Amino acid sequence: MDRTAEFREQAVAYATNAGDPAKLAKVRSSSVLPPVKSRSEFRIAAASVAKSLQTMRVFVAKHRPIFFHPERASERERDSIEGEVGLFVKACKESIDKLQDKIEEMSKSSRPSKHHIAHLQGAVLILSEKLQSVTESFDECRAVRFKESLASWEHTCSIRQEVASHSEVKPRGPTASGSGSMESQS
């Protein structure tokens, strides 16, 4: 049975009876909002990576139609998007690697509990899986672009072969009648 509300009422009554307005204000404010725990450096970095991954997921989703409908953007724009995503993936991967390094440092130096280390490793694993999910989503876009480029290249090659077969160069030299030989020309 939860008796938190009763406890808070008793704390307010005690502060009121004490006659100290500062103490009463402190008790009332703590009952409204619990004190904010300070965040560790690891937690701040992990939250930053998670936010970046969410931003990248939105970016990829926003630009996905450009790759599936090539008429919506030029090659230069698609190259630019691929470059941005590449840099983003690299930065997130480096941040995740730094988090993993911090876990290793923590486990060697401060001797935290095995459960705490396992929790941190789980957080890093989740971030890695999210990064993989976003990159797989973008790889689908790149695959469509690659197939389009390959089809265009194959079309160009077939046209060149067709042109070459229709404009065959007639061989020089003697013909069947012998009029094309050097002897008959001199």
PDB file of C-alpha atoms in Angstrom:
ATOM      1  CA  MET A   1       0.000   0.000   0.000  1.00  0.00           C
ATOM      2  CA  ASP A   2       1.392   3.368  -1.043  1.00  0.00           C
ATOM      3  CA  ARG A   3       1.403   5.899   1.792  1.00  0.00           C
ATOM      4  CA  THR A   4       3.379   8.626   0.026  1.00  0.00           C
ATOM      5  CA  ALA A   5       0.495  11.107   0.133  1.00  0.00           C
ATOM      6  CA  GLU A   6       0.116  10.652   3.907  1.00  0.00           C
ATOM      7  CA  PHE A   7       3.839  11.168   4.391  1.00  0.00           C
ATOM      8  CA  ARG A   8       3.800  14.377   2.396  1.00  0.00           C
ATOM      9  CA  GLU A   9       0.826  15.684   4.395  1.00  0.00           C
ATOM     10  CA  GLN A  10       2.700  14.980   7.636  1.00  0.00           C
ATOM     11  CA  ALA A  11       5.820  16.706   6.298  1.00  0.00           C
ATOM     12  CA  VAL A  12       3.797  19.839   5.425  1.00  0.00           C
ATOM     13  CA  ALA A  13       2.139  19.777   8.856  1.00  0.00           C
ATOM     14  CA  TYR A  14       5.533  19.476  10.563  1.00  0.00           C
ATOM     15  CA  ALA A  15       6.989  22.364   8.513  1.00  0.00           C
ATOM     16  CA  THR A  16       3.922  24.491   9.288  1.00  0.00           C
ATOM     17  CA  ASN A  17       4.207  23.809  13.028  1.00  0.00           C
ATOM     18  CA  ALA A  18       7.929  24.612  12.960  1.00  0.00           C
ATOM     19  CA  GLY A  19       7.067  28.159  11.878  1.00  0.00           C
ATOM     20  CA  ASP A  20       9.882  28.354   9.332  1.00  0.00           C
ATOM     21  CA  PRO A  21       8.496  29.644   5.973  1.00  0.00           C
ATOM     22  CA  ALA A  22      11.648  28.575   4.071  1.00  0.00           C
ATOM     23  CA  LYS A  23      11.303  25.038   5.352  1.00  0.00           C
ATOM     24  CA  LEU A  24       7.602  24.985   4.428  1.00  0.00           C
ATOM     25  CA  ALA A  25       8.357  26.250   0.897  1.00  0.00           C
ATOM     26  CA  LYS A  26      11.059  23.596   0.508  1.00  0.00           C
ATOM     27  CA  VAL A  27       8.716  20.794   1.609  1.00  0.00           C
ATOM     28  CA  ARG A  28       5.926  21.981  -0.682  1.00  0.00           C
ATOM     29  CA  SER A  29       8.212  22.354  -3.708  1.00  0.00           C
ATOM     30  CA  SER A  30       9.724  18.911  -3.173  1.00  0.00           C
ATOM     31  CA  SER A  31       6.261  17.362  -3.051  1.00  0.00           C
ATOM     32  CA  VAL A  32       5.334  18.916  -6.391  1.00  0.00           C
ATOM     33  CA  LEU A  33       8.474  17.958  -8.279  1.00  0.00           C
ATOM     34  CA  PRO A  34      11.023  15.479  -7.040  1.00  0.00           C
ATOM     35  CA  PRO A  35      14.599  16.754  -7.121  1.00  0.00           C
ATOM     36  CA  VAL A  36      16.363  16.290 -10.427  1.00  0.00           C
ATOM     37  CA  LYS A  37      19.174  13.784 -10.201  1.00  0.00           C
ATOM     38  CA  SER A  38      22.380  14.877 -11.801  1.00  0.00           C
ATOM     39  CA  ARG A  39      23.114  13.022 -14.988  1.00  0.00           C
ATOM     40  CA  SER A  40      26.361  11.214 -15.520  1.00  0.00           C
ATOM     41  CA  GLU A  41      28.656  12.093 -18.391  1.00  0.00           C
ATOM     42  CA  PHE A  42      27.863   8.709 -19.950  1.00  0.00           C
ATOM     43  CA  ARG A  43      24.113   9.286 -19.747  1.00  0.00           C
ATOM     44  CA  ILE A  44      24.401  12.742 -21.305  1.00  0.00           C
ATOM     45  CA  ALA A  45      26.530  11.390 -24.174  1.00  0.00           C
ATOM     46  CA  ALA A  46      24.170   8.444 -24.735  1.00  0.00           C
ATOM     47  CA  ALA A  47      21.152  10.763 -24.818  1.00  0.00           C
ATOM     48  CA  SER A  48      22.950  12.966 -27.335  1.00  0.00           C
ATOM     49  CA  VAL A  49      23.663   9.976 -29.595  1.00  0.00           C
ATOM     50  CA  ALA A  50      20.046   8.811 -29.309  1.00  0.00           C
ATOM     51  CA  LYS A  51      18.830  12.287 -30.284  1.00  0.00           C
ATOM     52  CA  SER A  52      21.228  12.368 -33.242  1.00  0.00           C
ATOM     53  CA  LEU A  53      20.014   8.968 -34.402  1.00  0.00           C
ATOM     54  CA  GLN A  54      16.417  10.147 -34.242  1.00  0.00           C
ATOM     55  CA  THR A  55      17.347  13.248 -36.248  1.00  0.00           C
ATOM     56  CA  MET A  56      19.069  11.054 -38.826  1.00  0.00           C
ATOM     57  CA  ARG A  57      16.063   8.720 -39.016  1.00  0.00           C
ATOM     58  CA  VAL A  58      13.807  11.722 -39.770  1.00  0.00           C
ATOM     59  CA  PHE A  59      16.318  13.058 -42.332  1.00  0.00           C
ATOM     60  CA  VAL A  60      16.454   9.725 -44.169  1.00  0.00           C
ATOM     61  CA  ALA A  61      12.661   9.373 -44.126  1.00  0.00           C
ATOM     62  CA  LYS A  62      12.261  12.914 -45.462  1.00  0.00           C
ATOM     63  CA  HIS A  63      14.692  12.356 -48.348  1.00  0.00           C
ATOM     64  CA  ARG A  64      13.680   8.767 -49.154  1.00  0.00           C
ATOM     65  CA  PRO A  65      11.256   9.775 -51.958  1.00  0.00           C
ATOM     66  CA  ILE A  66      14.100  11.521 -53.777  1.00  0.00           C
ATOM     67  CA  PHE A  67      15.810   8.173 -54.294  1.00  0.00           C
ATOM     68  CA  PHE A  68      12.678   6.279 -55.274  1.00  0.00           C
ATOM     69  CA  HIS A  69      11.539   9.001 -57.679  1.00  0.00           C
ATOM     70  CA  PRO A  70      14.688  10.258 -59.412  1.00  0.00           C
ATOM     71  CA  GLU A  71      12.883  13.067 -61.195  1.00  0.00           C
ATOM     72  CA  ARG A  72      12.481  14.860 -57.852  1.00  0.00           C
ATOM     73  CA  ALA A  73      16.174  15.717 -57.490  1.00  0.00           C
ATOM     74  CA  SER A  74      19.360  16.022 -59.468  1.00  0.00           C
ATOM     75  CA  GLU A  75      22.354  13.729 -59.147  1.00  0.00           C
ATOM     76  CA  ARG A  76      24.209  16.481 -57.325  1.00  0.00           C
ATOM     77  CA  GLU A  77      21.455  16.756 -54.694  1.00  0.00           C
ATOM     78  CA  ARG A  78      21.436  13.005 -54.189  1.00  0.00           C
ATOM     79  CA  ASP A  79      25.234  13.006 -53.904  1.00  0.00           C
ATOM     80  CA  SER A  80      24.957  15.723 -51.281  1.00  0.00           C
ATOM     81  CA  ILE A  81      22.386  13.752 -49.282  1.00  0.00           C
ATOM     82  CA  GLU A  82      24.554  10.626 -49.423  1.00  0.00           C
ATOM     83  CA  GLY A  83      27.522  12.665 -48.208  1.00  0.00           C
ATOM     84  CA  GLU A  84      25.571  14.111 -45.296  1.00  0.00           C
ATOM     85  CA  VAL A  85      24.275  10.723 -44.232  1.00  0.00           C
ATOM     86  CA  GLY A  86      27.766   9.260 -44.528  1.00  0.00           C
ATOM     87  CA  LEU A  87      29.224  11.939 -42.258  1.00  0.00           C
ATOM     88  CA  PHE A  88      26.353  11.519 -39.821  1.00  0.00           C
ATOM     89  CA  VAL A  89      26.822   7.746 -39.650  1.00  0.00           C
ATOM     90  CA  LYS A  90      30.557   8.168 -39.109  1.00  0.00           C
ATOM     91  CA  ALA A  91      30.014  10.692 -36.296  1.00  0.00           C
ATOM     92  CA  CYS A  92      27.415   8.490 -34.566  1.00  0.00           C
ATOM     93  CA  LYS A  93      29.645   5.429 -34.877  1.00  0.00           C
ATOM     94  CA  GLU A  94      32.552   7.336 -33.318  1.00  0.00           C
ATOM     95  CA  SER A  95      30.313   8.509 -30.461  1.00  0.00           C
ATOM     96  CA  ILE A  96      29.101   4.958 -29.821  1.00  0.00           C
ATOM     97  CA  ASP A  97      32.703   3.733 -29.824  1.00  0.00           C
ATOM     98  CA  LYS A  98      33.590   6.431 -27.275  1.00  0.00           C
ATOM     99  CA  LEU A  99      30.711   5.279 -25.058  1.00  0.00           C
ATOM    100  CA  GLN A 100      32.017   1.719 -25.266  1.00  0.00           C
ATOM    101  CA  ASP A 101      35.483   2.966 -24.318  1.00  0.00           C
ATOM    102  CA  LYS A 102      34.001   4.791 -21.302  1.00  0.00           C
ATOM    103  CA  ILE A 103      32.368   1.552 -20.166  1.00  0.00           C
ATOM    104  CA  GLU A 104      35.718  -0.223 -20.364  1.00  0.00           C
ATOM    105  CA  GLU A 105      37.417   2.579 -18.401  1.00  0.00           C
ATOM    106  CA  MET A 106      34.698   2.503 -15.758  1.00  0.00           C
ATOM    107  CA  SER A 107      34.925  -1.240 -15.350  1.00  0.00           C
ATOM    108  CA  LYS A 108      38.706  -1.046 -14.854  1.00  0.00           C
ATOM    109  CA  SER A 109      38.948   1.960 -12.565  1.00  0.00           C
ATOM    110  CA  SER A 110      35.967   2.558 -10.304  1.00  0.00           C
ATOM    111  CA  ARG A 111      34.743  -1.018  -9.906  1.00  0.00           C
ATOM    112  CA  PRO A 112      31.024  -0.461 -10.477  1.00  0.00           C
ATOM    113  CA  SER A 113      28.665  -3.392 -10.084  1.00  0.00           C
ATOM    114  CA  LYS A 114      28.363  -5.965 -12.844  1.00  0.00           C
ATOM    115  CA  HIS A 115      24.697  -5.066 -13.202  1.00  0.00           C
ATOM    116  CA  HIS A 116      25.527  -1.408 -13.807  1.00  0.00           C
ATOM    117  CA  ILE A 117      28.139  -2.318 -16.435  1.00  0.00           C
ATOM    118  CA  ALA A 118      25.660  -4.698 -18.102  1.00  0.00           C
ATOM    119  CA  HIS A 119      23.058  -1.920 -18.141  1.00  0.00           C
ATOM    120  CA  LEU A 120      25.484   0.498 -19.805  1.00  0.00           C
ATOM    121  CA  GLN A 121      26.517  -2.116 -22.363  1.00  0.00           C
ATOM    122  CA  GLY A 122      22.845  -2.733 -23.105  1.00  0.00           C
ATOM    123  CA  ALA A 123      22.356   0.980 -23.723  1.00  0.00           C
ATOM    124  CA  VAL A 124      25.294   1.009 -26.145  1.00  0.00           C
ATOM    125  CA  LEU A 125      23.939  -2.094 -27.875  1.00  0.00           C
ATOM    126  CA  ILE A 126      20.556  -0.414 -28.355  1.00  0.00           C
ATOM    127  CA  LEU A 127      22.245   2.657 -29.847  1.00  0.00           C
ATOM    128  CA  SER A 128      24.269   0.432 -32.191  1.00  0.00           C
ATOM    129  CA  GLU A 129      21.132  -1.374 -33.321  1.00  0.00           C
ATOM    130  CA  LYS A 130      19.360   1.918 -33.972  1.00  0.00           C
ATOM    131  CA  LEU A 131      22.321   3.101 -36.032  1.00  0.00           C
ATOM    132  CA  GLN A 132      22.248  -0.140 -37.992  1.00  0.00           C
ATOM    133  CA  SER A 133      18.511   0.254 -38.592  1.00  0.00           C
ATOM    134  CA  VAL A 134      18.930   3.768 -39.964  1.00  0.00           C
ATOM    135  CA  THR A 135      21.844   2.772 -42.188  1.00  0.00           C
ATOM    136  CA  GLU A 136      19.892  -0.209 -43.546  1.00  0.00           C
ATOM    137  CA  SER A 137      17.019   2.122 -44.382  1.00  0.00           C
ATOM    138  CA  PHE A 138      19.351   4.443 -46.263  1.00  0.00           C
ATOM    139  CA  ASP A 139      21.106   1.515 -47.963  1.00  0.00           C
ATOM    140  CA  GLU A 140      17.751   0.659 -49.540  1.00  0.00           C
ATOM    141  CA  CYS A 141      17.715   4.147 -51.046  1.00  0.00           C
ATOM    142  CA  ARG A 142      21.261   3.753 -52.304  1.00  0.00           C
ATOM    143  CA  ALA A 143      20.404   0.349 -53.814  1.00  0.00           C
ATOM    144  CA  VAL A 144      17.582   1.920 -55.815  1.00  0.00           C
ATOM    145  CA  ARG A 145      19.959   4.594 -57.074  1.00  0.00           C
ATOM    146  CA  PHE A 146      22.571   1.981 -57.964  1.00  0.00           C
ATOM    147  CA  LYS A 147      20.032  -0.105 -59.894  1.00  0.00           C
ATOM    148  CA  GLU A 148      18.951   3.017 -61.756  1.00  0.00           C
ATOM    149  CA  SER A 149      22.557   3.852 -62.647  1.00  0.00           C
ATOM    150  CA  LEU A 150      23.238   0.277 -63.709  1.00  0.00           C
ATOM    151  CA  ALA A 151      20.138   0.232 -65.925  1.00  0.00           C
ATOM    152  CA  SER A 152      21.182   3.534 -67.501  1.00  0.00           C
ATOM    153  CA  TRP A 153      24.693   2.224 -68.146  1.00  0.00           C
ATOM    154  CA  GLU A 154      23.347  -1.019 -69.676  1.00  0.00           C
ATOM    155  CA  HIS A 155      21.004   1.013 -71.887  1.00  0.00           C
ATOM    156  CA  THR A 156      23.917   3.180 -73.058  1.00  0.00           C
ATOM    157  CA  CYS A 157      26.028   0.097 -73.815  1.00  0.00           C
ATOM    158  CA  SER A 158      23.233  -1.536 -75.810  1.00  0.00           C
ATOM    159  CA  ILE A 159      22.773   1.641 -77.859  1.00  0.00           C
ATOM    160  CA  ARG A 160      26.517   1.770 -78.596  1.00  0.00           C
ATOM    161  CA  GLN A 161      26.512  -1.884 -79.647  1.00  0.00           C
ATOM    162  CA  GLU A 162      23.505  -1.297 -81.881  1.00  0.00           C
ATOM    163  CA  VAL A 163      25.121   1.727 -83.508  1.00  0.00           C
ATOM    164  CA  ALA A 164      28.356  -0.190 -84.005  1.00  0.00           C
ATOM    165  CA  SER A 165      26.578  -3.140 -85.629  1.00  0.00           C
ATOM    166  CA  HIS A 166      24.696  -0.876 -88.112  1.00  0.00           C
ATOM    167  CA  SER A 167      27.711   1.131 -89.121  1.00  0.00           C
ATOM    168  CA  GLU A 168      30.173  -1.645 -89.743  1.00  0.00           C
ATOM    169  CA  VAL A 169      33.273  -0.454 -91.547  1.00  0.00           C
ATOM    170  CA  LYS A 170      33.659  -2.151 -94.913  1.00  0.00           C
ATOM    171  CA  PRO A 171      37.060  -3.772 -95.200  1.00  0.00           C
ATOM    172  CA  ARG A 172      39.619  -2.150 -97.496  1.00  0.00           C
ATOM    173  CA  GLY A 173      41.651  -4.214 -99.803  1.00  0.00           C
ATOM    174  CA  PRO A 174      40.988  -6.461-102.726  1.00  0.00           C
ATOM    175  CA  THR A 175      37.401  -7.207-103.560  1.00  0.00           C
ATOM    176  CA  ALA A 176      36.045 -10.231-105.368  1.00  0.00           C
ATOM    177  CA  SER A 177      36.308  -8.492-108.767  1.00  0.00           C
ATOM    178  CA  GLY A 178      39.889  -7.467-108.102  1.00  0.00           C
ATOM    179  CA  SER A 179      39.222  -3.784-108.809  1.00  0.00           C
ATOM    180  CA  GLY A 180      40.160  -2.787-105.301  1.00  0.00           C
ATOM    181  CA  SER A 181      43.714  -4.104-105.498  1.00  0.00           C
ATOM    182  CA  MET A 182      46.797  -1.977-105.776  1.00  0.00           C
ATOM    183  CA  GLU A 183      47.859  -3.512-109.050  1.00  0.00           C
ATOM    184  CA  SER A 184      44.726  -2.516-110.901  1.00  0.00           C
ATOM    185  CA  GLN A 185      44.959   1.073-109.656  1.00  0.00           C
ATOM    186  CA  SER A 186      48.476   1.666-110.952  1.00  0.00           C
TER     187      SER A 186
END
